Coordinates of C-alpha atoms in Angstrom, one line a residue:
X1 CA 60.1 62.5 91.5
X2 CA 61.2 58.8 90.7
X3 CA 61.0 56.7 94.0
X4 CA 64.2 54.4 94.9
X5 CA 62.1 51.6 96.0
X6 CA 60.6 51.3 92.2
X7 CA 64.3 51.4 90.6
X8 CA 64.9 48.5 93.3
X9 CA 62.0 46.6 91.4
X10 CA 63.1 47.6 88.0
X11 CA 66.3 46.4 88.4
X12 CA 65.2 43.3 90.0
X13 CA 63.3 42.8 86.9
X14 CA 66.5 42.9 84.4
X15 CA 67.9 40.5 86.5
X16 CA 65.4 38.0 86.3
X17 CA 64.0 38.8 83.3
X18 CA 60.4 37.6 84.0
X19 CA 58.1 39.8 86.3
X20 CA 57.1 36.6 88.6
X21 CA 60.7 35.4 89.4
X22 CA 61.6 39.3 90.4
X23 CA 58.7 39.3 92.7
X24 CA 60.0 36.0 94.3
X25 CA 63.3 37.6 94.7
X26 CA 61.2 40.7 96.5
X27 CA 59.1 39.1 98.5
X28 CA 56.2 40.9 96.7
X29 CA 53.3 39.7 94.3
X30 CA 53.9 39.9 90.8
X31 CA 50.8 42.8 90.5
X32 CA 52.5 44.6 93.0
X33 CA 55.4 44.5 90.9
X34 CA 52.9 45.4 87.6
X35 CA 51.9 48.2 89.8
X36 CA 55.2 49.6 90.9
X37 CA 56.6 49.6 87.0
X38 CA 53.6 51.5 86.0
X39 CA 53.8 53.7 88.3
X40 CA 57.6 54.2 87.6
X41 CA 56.2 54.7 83.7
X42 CA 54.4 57.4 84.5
X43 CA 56.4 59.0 86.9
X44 CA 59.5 59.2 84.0
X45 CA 57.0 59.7 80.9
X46 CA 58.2 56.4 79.1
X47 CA 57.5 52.9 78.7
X48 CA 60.0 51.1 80.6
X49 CA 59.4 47.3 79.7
X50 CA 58.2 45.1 77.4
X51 CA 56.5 41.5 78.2
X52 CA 56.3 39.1 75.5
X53 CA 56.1 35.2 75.2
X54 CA 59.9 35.2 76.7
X55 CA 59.4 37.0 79.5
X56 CA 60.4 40.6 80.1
X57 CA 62.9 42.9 78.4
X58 CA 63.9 46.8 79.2
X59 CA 63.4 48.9 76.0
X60 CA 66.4 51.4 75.0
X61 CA 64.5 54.1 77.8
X62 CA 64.5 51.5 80.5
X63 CA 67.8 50.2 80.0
X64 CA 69.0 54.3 80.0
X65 CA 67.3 54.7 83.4
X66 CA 68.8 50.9 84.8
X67 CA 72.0 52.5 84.0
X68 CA 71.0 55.8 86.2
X69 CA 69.3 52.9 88.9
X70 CA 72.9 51.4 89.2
X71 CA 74.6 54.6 90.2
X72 CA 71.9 55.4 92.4
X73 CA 71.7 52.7 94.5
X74 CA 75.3 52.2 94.9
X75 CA 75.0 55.8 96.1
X76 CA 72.4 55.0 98.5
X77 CA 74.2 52.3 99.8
X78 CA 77.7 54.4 100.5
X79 CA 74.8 56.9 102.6
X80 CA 73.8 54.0 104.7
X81 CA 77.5 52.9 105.2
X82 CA 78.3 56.3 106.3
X83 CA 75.0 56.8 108.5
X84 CA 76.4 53.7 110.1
X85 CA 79.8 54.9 110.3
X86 CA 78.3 58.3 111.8
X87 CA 76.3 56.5 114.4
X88 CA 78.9 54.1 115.4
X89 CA 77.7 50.9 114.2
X90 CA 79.7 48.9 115.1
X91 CA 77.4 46.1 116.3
X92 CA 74.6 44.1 114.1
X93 CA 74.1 40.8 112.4
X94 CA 75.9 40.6 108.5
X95 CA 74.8 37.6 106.4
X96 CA 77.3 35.8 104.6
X97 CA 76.4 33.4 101.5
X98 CA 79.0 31.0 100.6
X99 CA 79.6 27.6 98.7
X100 CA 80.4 24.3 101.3
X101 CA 84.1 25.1 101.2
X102 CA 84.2 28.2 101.3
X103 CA 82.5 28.4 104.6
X104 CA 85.0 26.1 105.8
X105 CA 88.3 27.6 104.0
X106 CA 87.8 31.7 104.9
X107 CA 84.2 32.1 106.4
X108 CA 84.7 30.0 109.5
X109 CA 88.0 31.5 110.4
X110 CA 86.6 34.7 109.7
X111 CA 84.0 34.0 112.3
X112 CA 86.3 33.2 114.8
X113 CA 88.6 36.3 113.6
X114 CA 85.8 38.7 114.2
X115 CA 84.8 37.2 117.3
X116 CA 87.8 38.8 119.0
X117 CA 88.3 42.1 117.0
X118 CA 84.6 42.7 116.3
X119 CA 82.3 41.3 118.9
X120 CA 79.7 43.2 118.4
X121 CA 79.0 42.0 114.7
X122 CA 77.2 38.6 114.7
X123 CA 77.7 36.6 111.4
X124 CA 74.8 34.3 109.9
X125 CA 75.9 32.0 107.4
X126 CA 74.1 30.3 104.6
X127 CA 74.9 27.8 102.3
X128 CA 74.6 28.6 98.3
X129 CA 76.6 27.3 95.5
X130 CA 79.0 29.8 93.9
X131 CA 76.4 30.7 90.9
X132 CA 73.2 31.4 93.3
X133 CA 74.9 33.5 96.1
X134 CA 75.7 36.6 93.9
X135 CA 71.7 36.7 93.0
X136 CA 70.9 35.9 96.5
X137 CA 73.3 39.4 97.1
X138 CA 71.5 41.6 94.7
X139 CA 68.2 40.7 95.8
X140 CA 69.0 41.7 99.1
X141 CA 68.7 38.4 100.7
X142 CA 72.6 38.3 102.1
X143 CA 75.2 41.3 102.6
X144 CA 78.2 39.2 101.5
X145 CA 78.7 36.7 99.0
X146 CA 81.8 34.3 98.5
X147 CA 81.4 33.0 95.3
X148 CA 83.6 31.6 92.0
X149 CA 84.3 33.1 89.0
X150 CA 82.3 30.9 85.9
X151 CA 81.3 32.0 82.5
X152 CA 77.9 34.1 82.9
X153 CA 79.0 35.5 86.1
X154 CA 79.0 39.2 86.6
X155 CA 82.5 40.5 85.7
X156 CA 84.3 42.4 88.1
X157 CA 83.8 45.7 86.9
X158 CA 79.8 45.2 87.3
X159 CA 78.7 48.3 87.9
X160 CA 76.4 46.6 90.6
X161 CA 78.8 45.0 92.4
X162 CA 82.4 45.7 94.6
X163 CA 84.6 42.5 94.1
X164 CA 87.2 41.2 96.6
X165 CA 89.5 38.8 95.4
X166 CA 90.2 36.2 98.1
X167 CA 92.0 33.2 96.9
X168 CA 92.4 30.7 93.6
X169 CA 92.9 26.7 93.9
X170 CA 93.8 24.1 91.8
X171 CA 91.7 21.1 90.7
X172 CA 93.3 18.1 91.6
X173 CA 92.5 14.8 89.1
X174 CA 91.3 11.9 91.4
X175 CA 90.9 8.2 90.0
X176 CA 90.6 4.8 91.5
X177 CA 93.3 3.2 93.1
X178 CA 92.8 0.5 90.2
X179 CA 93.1 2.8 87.5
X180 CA 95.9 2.6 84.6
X181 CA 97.2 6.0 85.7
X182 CA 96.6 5.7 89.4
X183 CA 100.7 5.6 89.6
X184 CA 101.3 8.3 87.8
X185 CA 102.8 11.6 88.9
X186 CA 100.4 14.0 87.4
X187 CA 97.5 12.5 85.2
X188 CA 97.5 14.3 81.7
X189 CA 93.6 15.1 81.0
X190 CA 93.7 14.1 77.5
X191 CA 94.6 10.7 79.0
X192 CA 91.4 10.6 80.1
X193 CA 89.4 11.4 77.0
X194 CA 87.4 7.7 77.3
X195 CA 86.8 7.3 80.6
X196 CA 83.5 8.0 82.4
X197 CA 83.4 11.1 84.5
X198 CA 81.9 12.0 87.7
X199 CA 81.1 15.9 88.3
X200 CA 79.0 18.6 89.5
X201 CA 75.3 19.6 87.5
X202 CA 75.6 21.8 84.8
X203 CA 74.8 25.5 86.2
X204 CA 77.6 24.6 88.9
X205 CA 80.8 26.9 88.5
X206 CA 82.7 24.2 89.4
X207 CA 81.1 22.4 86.2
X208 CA 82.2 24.5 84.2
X209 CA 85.6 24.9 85.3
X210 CA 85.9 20.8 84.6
X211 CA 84.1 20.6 81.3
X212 CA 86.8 23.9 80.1
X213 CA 89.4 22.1 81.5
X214 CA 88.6 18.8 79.2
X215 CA 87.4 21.4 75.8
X216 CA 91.1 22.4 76.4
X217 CA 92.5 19.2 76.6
X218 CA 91.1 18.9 73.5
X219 CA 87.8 16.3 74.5
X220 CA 84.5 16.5 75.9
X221 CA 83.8 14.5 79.3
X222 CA 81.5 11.7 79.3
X223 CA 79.8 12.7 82.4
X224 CA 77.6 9.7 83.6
X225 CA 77.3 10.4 87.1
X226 CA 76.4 13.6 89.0
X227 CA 76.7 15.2 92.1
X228 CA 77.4 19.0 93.7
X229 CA 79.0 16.8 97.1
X230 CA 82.2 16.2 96.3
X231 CA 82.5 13.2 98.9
X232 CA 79.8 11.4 96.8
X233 CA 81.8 12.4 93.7
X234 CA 84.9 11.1 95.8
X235 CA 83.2 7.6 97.3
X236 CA 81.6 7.5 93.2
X237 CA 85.2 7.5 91.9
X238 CA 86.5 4.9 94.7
X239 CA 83.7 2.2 93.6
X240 CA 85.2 2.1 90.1
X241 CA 82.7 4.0 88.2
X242 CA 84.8 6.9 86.5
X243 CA 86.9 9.8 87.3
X244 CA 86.9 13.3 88.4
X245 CA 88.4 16.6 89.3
X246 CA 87.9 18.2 92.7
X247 CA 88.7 21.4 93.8
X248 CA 91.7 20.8 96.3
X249 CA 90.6 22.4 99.5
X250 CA 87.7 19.8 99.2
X251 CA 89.5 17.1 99.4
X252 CA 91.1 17.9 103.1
X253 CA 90.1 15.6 105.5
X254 CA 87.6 13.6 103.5
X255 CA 88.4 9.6 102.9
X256 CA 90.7 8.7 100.2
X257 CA 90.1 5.2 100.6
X258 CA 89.8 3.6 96.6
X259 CA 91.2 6.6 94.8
X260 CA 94.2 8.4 94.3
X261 CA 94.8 12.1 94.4
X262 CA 97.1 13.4 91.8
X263 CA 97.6 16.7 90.2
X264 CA 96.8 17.6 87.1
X265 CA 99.9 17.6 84.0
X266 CA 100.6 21.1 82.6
X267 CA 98.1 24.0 83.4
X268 CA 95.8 22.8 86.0
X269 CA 92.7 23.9 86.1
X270 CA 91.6 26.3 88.8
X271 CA 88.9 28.0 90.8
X272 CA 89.0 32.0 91.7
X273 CA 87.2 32.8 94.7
X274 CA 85.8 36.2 95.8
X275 CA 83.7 38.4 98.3
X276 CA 81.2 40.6 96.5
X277 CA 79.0 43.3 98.0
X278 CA 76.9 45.8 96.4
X279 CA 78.4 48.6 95.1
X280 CA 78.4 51.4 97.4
X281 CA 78.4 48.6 100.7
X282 CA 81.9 47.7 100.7
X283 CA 82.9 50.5 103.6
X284 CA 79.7 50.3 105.4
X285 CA 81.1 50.2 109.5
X286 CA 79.2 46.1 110.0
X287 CA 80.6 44.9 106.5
X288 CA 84.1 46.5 105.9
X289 CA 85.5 44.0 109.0
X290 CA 84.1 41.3 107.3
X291 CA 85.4 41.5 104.2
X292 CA 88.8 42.5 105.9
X293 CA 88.6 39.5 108.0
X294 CA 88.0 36.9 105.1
X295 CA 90.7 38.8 103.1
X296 CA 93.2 37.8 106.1
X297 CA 91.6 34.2 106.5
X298 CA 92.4 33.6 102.4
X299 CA 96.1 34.7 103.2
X300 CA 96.8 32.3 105.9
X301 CA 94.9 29.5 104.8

């Protein structure tokens, strides 16, 4: 009989890829997590894994029996939902992961939405850009994740995962108030080709979503200054130093003194924004309000 608590390791292990980094993500040693594959060998009569210089890899029977581990624990996660459901649980504590502005654009007004409909469901909120909160989600750190589409990202037909789409936004080009096309209407990117650029760190969606935007334009961005706040990127590009794009739901109520805001010529570029839960969760009795409630806070915000 395989346990579920072993597929829970080996599929932490295909995530990660190393056994070390899926123990972090456990909260278990990495010899407990030696032990536990073993023991999941034996128990289905093949070799599961394979550890080399790299790190770790599934072999075909291991990636057959991840494919079975998907479906199962999806299926034991609809069993909890509707244990919950039986038992009228109504009343617990979901955790929500979410990039800066996404707490403030749909998980704060969810909050306050659910704090009259749902009292009895108490939200904790943690901070984690849009590439680390679906990770934090499967390793069972948070329930919900609000995160941003970018190129690795699970797609939405994961077979881990139950998507919500909640809401896209456009990236707005901001420049110094000095700058040749500060009076401008919209800002053409290619117009932009020489300048220095100011931008999030490589690995941020939001990266990626600028450096596309500039491929497509047809030029790469000389990125000389970095941050993942985008009032340092905002006070960077009112001292003079270069130019940047900015999601525009950062960019309310923050100081625009030195630059002006201006949208982007053509096809601007943009930033989807979803809920994710494990498949399975999404109509568990604590968590189906909550993604309910930060469906309705994207449609009126």
């Amino acid at each position: 009989m395989i346990e579920a608590r072993r597929l829970h390791i080996l599929r932490a292990v295909a995530d990660h890829r190393t056994v070390t980094a899926a123990a972090a993500a456990l909260y278990l040693t990495p010899s407990a997590v030696s032990q536990q594959l073993a023991a999941l060998e034996q128990e289905t009569g093949h070799r599961l894994v394979e550890r080399g210089a790299r790190g770790v890899r599934l072999t075909p029977a291991g990636e057959i029996l991840l494919g079975h581990t998907n479906v199962v624990l999806a299926q034991l996660e609809r069993a909890a939902a509707e244990l919950a459901a039986y038992g009228a649980g109504a009343a617990g504590t979901v955790t929500v992961a979410s990039f800066a502005t996404g707490i403030a654009q749909v998980v704060v007004p969810a909050v306050v939405r659910l704090a009259a409909t749902a009292p009895g469901i108490r939200i904790r909120v943690q901070d984690a850009e849009g590439d680390a909160s679906l990770p934090m989600l499967l390793d069972r750190q948070v329930d919900v994740a609000v995160a941003v589409e970018y190129r690795g990202a699970p797609p939405a037909d994961d077979p881990r995962l139950s998507h919500v789409p909640l809401y896209a936004e456009p990236f707005d080009a901001v420049v110094p108030v000095t700058h040749r096309l500060a009076d401008t209407a919209e800002v053409p990117l290619a117009e932009l080709a020489k300048d220095p650029w100011i931008g999030p760190y490589p690995g941020n969606p939001c990266h990626d979503v600028v450096v596309l935007a500039c491929e497509n334009a047809g030029f790469q961005p000389l990125l000389e200054h970095s941050s993942d706040d985008f009032r340092a990127v905002v006070a960077l590009a009112s001292a003079d130093v270069g130019v940047a794009l900015v999601p525009r739901s950062a960019l309310r109520g923050m100081d625009l003194t030195g630059v002006v805001v201006r949208p982007v010529d053509g096809v601007a570029p943009t930033r989807r924004v979803f809920a994710a839960v494990r498949r399975g969760a999404e109509e568990h009795p604590l968590i189906r309000p909550v993604l309910d409630a930060l469906g309705e806070a994207a449609g009126e915000a």
